[in-house]
PDB file of C-alpha atoms in Angstrom:
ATOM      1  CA  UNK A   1      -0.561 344.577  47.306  1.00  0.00           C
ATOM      2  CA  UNK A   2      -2.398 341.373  45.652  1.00  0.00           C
ATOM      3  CA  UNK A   3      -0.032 338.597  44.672  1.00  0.00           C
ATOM      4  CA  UNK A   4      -0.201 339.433  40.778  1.00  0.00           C
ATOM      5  CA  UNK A   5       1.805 342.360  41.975  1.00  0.00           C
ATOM      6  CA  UNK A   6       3.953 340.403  44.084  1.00  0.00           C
ATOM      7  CA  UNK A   7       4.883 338.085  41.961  1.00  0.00           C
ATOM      8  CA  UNK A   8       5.764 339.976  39.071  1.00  0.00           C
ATOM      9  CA  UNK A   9       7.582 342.272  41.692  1.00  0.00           C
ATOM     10  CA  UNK A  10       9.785 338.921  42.422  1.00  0.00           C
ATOM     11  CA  UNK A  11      10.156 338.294  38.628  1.00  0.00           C
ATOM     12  CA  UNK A  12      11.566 341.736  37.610  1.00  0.00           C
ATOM     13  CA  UNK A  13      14.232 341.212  40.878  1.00  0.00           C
ATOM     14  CA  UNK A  14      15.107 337.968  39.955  1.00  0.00           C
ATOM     15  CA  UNK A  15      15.929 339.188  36.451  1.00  0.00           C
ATOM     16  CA  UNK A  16      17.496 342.520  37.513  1.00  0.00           C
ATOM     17  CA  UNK A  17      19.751 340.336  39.997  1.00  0.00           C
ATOM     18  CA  UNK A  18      20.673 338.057  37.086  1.00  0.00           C
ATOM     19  CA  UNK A  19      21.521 340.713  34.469  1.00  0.00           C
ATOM     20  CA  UNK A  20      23.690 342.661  36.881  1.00  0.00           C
ATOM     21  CA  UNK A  21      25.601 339.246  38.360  1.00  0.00           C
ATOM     22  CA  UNK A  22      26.031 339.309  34.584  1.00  0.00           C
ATOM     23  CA  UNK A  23      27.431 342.090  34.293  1.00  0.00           C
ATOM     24  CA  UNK A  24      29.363 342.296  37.256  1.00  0.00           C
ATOM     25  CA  UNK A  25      31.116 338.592  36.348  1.00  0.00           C
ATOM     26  CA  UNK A  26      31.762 340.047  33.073  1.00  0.00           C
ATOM     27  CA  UNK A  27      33.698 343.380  34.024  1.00  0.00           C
ATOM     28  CA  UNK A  28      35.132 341.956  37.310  1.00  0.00           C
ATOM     29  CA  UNK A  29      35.362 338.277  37.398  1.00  0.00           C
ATOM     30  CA  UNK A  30      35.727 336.760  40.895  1.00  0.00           C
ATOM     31  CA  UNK A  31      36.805 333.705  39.837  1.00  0.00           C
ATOM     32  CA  UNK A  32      39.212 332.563  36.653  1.00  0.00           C
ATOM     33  CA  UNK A  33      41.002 329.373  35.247  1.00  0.00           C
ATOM     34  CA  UNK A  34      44.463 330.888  37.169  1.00  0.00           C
ATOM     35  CA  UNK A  35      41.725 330.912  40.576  1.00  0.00           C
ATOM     36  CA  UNK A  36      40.506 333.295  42.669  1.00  0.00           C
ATOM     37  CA  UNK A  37      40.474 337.061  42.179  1.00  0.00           C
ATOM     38  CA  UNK A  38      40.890 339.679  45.621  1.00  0.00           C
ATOM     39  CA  UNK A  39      37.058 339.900  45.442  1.00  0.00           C
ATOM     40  CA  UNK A  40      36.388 336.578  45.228  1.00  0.00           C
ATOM     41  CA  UNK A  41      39.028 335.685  48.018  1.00  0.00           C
ATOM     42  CA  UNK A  42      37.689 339.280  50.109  1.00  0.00           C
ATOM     43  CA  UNK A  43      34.016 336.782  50.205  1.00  0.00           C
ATOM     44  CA  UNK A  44      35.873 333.534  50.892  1.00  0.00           C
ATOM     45  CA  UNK A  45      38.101 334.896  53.360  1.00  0.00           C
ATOM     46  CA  UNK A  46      35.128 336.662  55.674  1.00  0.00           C
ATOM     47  CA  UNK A  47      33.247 333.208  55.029  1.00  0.00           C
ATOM     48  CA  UNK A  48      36.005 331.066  56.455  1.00  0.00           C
ATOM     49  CA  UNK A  49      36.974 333.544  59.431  1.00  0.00           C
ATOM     50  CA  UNK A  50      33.545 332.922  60.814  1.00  0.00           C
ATOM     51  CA  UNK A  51      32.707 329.527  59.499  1.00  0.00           C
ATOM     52  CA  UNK A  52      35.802 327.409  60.473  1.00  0.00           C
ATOM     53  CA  UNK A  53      36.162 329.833  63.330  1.00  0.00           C
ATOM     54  CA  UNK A  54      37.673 327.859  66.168  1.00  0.00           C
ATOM     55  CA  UNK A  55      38.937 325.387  63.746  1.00  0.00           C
ATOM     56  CA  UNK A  56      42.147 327.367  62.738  1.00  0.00           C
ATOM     57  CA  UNK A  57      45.495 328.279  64.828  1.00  0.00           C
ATOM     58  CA  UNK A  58      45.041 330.668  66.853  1.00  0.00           C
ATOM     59  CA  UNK A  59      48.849 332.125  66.578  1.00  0.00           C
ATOM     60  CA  UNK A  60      48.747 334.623  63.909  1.00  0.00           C
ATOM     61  CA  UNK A  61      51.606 332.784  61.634  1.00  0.00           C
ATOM     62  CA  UNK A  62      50.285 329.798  62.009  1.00  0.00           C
ATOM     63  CA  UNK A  63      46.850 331.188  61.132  1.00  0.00           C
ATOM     64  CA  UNK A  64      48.139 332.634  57.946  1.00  0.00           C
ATOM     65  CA  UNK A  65      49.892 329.668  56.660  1.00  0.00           C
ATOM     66  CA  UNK A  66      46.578 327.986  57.377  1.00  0.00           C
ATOM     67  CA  UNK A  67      44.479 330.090  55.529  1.00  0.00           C
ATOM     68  CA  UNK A  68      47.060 329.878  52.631  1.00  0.00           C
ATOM     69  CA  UNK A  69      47.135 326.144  52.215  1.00  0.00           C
ATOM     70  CA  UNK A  70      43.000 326.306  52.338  1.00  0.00           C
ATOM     71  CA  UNK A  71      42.557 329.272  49.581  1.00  0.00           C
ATOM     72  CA  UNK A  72      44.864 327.044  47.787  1.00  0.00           C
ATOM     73  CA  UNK A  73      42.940 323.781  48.331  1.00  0.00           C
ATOM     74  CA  UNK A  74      39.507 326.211  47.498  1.00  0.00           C
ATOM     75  CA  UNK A  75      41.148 327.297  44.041  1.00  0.00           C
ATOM     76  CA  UNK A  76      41.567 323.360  43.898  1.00  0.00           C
ATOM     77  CA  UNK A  77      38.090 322.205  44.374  1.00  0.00           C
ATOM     78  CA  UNK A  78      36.697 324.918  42.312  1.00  0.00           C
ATOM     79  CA  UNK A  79      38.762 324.248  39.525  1.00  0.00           C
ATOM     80  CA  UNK A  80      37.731 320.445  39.782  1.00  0.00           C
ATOM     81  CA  UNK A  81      33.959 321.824  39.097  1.00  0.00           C
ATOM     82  CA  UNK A  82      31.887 321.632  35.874  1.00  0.00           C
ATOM     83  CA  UNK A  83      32.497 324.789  33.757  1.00  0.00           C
ATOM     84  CA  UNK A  84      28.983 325.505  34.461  1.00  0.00           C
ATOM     85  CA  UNK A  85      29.218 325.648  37.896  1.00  0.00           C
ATOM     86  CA  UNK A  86      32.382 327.626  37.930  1.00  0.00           C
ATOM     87  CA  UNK A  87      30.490 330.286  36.080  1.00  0.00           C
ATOM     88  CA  UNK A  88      27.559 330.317  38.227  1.00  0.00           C
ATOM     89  CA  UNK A  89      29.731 330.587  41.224  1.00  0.00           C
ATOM     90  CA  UNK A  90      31.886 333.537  39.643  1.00  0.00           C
ATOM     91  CA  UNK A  91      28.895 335.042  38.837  1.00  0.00           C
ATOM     92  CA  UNK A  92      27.790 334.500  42.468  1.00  0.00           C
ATOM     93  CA  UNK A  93      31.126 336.278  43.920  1.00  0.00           C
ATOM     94  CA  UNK A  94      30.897 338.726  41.904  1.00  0.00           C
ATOM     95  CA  UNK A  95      27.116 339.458  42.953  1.00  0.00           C
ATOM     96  CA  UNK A  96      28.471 338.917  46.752  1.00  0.00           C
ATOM     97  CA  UNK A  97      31.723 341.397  46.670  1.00  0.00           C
ATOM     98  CA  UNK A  98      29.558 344.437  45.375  1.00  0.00           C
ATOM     99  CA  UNK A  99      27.604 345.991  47.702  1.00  0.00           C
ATOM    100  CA  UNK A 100      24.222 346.470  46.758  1.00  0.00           C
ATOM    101  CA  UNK A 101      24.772 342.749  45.952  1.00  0.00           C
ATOM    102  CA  UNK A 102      25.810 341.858  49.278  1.00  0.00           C
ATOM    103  CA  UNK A 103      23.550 343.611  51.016  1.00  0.00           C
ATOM    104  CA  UNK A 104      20.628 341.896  48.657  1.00  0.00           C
ATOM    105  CA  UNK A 105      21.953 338.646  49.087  1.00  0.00           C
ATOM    106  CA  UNK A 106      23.622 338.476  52.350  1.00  0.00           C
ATOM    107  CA  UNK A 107      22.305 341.163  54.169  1.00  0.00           C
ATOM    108  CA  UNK A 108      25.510 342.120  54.839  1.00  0.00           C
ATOM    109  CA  UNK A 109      26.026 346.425  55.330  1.00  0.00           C
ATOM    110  CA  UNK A 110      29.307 346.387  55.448  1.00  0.00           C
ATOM    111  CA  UNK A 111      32.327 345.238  53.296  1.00  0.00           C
ATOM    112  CA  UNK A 112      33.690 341.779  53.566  1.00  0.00           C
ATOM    113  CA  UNK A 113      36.634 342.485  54.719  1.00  0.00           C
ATOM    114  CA  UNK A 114      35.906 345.138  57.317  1.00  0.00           C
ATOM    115  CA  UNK A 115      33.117 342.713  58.802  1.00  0.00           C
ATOM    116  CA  UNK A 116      33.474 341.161  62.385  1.00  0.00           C
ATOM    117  CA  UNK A 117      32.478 337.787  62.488  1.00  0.00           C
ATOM    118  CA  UNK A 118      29.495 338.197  64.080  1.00  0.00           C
ATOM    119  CA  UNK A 119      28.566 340.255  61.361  1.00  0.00           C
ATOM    120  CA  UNK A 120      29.220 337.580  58.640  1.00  0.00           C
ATOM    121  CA  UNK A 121      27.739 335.311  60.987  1.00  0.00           C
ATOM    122  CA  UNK A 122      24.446 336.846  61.473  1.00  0.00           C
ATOM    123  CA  UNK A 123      24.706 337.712  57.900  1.00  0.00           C
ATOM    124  CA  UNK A 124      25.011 333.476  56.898  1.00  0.00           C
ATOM    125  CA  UNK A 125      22.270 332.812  59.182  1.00  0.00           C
ATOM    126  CA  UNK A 126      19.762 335.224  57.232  1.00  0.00           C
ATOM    127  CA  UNK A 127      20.386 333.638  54.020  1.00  0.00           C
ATOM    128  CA  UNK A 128      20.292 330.204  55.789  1.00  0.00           C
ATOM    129  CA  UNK A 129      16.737 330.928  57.312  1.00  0.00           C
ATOM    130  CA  UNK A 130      15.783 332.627  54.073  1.00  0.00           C
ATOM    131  CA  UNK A 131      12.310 332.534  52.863  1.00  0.00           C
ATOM    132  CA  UNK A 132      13.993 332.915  49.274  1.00  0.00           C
ATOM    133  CA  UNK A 133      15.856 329.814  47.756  1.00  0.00           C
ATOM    134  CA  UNK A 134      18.639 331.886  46.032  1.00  0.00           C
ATOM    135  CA  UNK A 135      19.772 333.136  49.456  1.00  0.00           C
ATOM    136  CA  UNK A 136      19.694 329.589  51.154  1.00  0.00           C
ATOM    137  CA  UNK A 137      21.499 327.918  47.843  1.00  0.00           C
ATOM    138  CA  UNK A 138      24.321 330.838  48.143  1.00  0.00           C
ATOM    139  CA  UNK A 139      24.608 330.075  52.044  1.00  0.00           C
ATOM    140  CA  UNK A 140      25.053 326.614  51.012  1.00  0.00           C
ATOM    141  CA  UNK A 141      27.792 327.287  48.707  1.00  0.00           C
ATOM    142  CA  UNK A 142      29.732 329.396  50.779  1.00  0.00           C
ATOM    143  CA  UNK A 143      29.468 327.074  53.462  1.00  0.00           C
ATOM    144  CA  UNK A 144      30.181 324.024  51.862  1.00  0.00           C
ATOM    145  CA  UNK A 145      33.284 324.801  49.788  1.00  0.00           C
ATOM    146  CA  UNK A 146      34.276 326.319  52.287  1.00  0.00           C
ATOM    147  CA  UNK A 147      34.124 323.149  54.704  1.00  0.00           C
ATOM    148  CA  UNK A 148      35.270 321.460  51.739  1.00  0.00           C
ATOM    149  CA  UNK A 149      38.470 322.828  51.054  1.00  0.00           C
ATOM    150  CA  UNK A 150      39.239 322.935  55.099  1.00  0.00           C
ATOM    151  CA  UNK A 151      38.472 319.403  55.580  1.00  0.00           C
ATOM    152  CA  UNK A 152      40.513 317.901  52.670  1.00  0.00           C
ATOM    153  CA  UNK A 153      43.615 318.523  54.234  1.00  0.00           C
ATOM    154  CA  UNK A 154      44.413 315.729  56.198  1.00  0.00           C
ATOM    155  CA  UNK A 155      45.883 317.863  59.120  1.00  0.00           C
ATOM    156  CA  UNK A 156      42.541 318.828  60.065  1.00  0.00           C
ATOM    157  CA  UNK A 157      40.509 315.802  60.777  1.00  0.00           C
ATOM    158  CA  UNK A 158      41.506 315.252  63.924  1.00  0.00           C
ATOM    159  CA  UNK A 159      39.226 318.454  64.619  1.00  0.00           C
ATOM    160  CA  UNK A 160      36.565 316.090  63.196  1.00  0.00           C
ATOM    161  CA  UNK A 161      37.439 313.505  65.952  1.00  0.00           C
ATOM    162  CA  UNK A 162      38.823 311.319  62.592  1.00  0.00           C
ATOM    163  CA  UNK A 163      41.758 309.500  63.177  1.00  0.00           C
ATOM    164  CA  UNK A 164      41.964 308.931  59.190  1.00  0.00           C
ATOM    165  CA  UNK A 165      40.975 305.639  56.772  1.00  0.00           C
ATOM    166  CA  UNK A 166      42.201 302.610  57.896  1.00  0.00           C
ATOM    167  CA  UNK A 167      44.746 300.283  57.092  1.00  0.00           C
ATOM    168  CA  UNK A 168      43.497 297.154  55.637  1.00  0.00           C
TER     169      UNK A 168
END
């Protein structure tokens, strides 16, 4: 192929992603002012089970109260966004929780909530080491809100090795 042909190739799937994260935001929104819909939290969840993996309890109670306080503290920091933003990451989610989306984006075969974490693990590191800036800025995203909303709560620095600020 020459790169004429490339290149428009990349512009008519760059607009066919857009119009149908569009769409998809539209009909099924993954994220709202009242937070999080079970799409959007089906993405988040996966993300967190693999990226703070090691980080939470490992009891299963203790677990789920965990991963309660942090989609609540995620539904925070999301809401503290720019409008803008919030819409770009619905839009995102939405993208993300349908699956030729996730497969386009994250490489991902099989649904986010059925995935072993190696799955969504090798699936975050081929959108990290993506030739393709979309994929890297949605690994980045994921990633970092999720981090984000984990860290805030001051129970879990001490994972960090931080003891807290100090007292002047």
């Amino acid at each position: 192929m020459q790169r004429r042909t490339w290149l428009k190739l990349g512009l008519v799937s760059t607009a066919g992603l857009a119009l149908v994260g569009g769409g998809l935001a539209l009909r099924a929104p993954a994220w709202t002012p009242e937070g999080l819909s079970a799409s959007g939290r089906a993405v988040f969840g996966a993300v967190a089970s693999t990226v703070l993996d090691g980080s939470l309890p490992e009891d299963a109670a203790a677990r789920q109260v965990a991963v309660d306080a942090w989609f609540k503290r995620l539904d925070d920091s999301i809401a503290a966004l720019p409008p803008h933003t919030q819409a770009e990451l619905a839009q995102l989610l939405s993208v993300l929780a349908s699956a030729p989306g996730r497969w386009a984006v994250a490489g991902l075969g099989t649904d986010w909530p059925h995935a072993s974490v190696a799955q969504v693990r090798a699936a975050l590191q081929e959108m990290r080491h993506s030739r393709l800036a979309l994929r890297q800025q949605a690994y980045l995203a994921l990633r970092e809100l999720t981090c984000a909303a984990y860290f805030a709560d001051p129970g879990t620095w001490m994972a960090l090795g931080y003891s807290g600020p100090l007292d002047i």
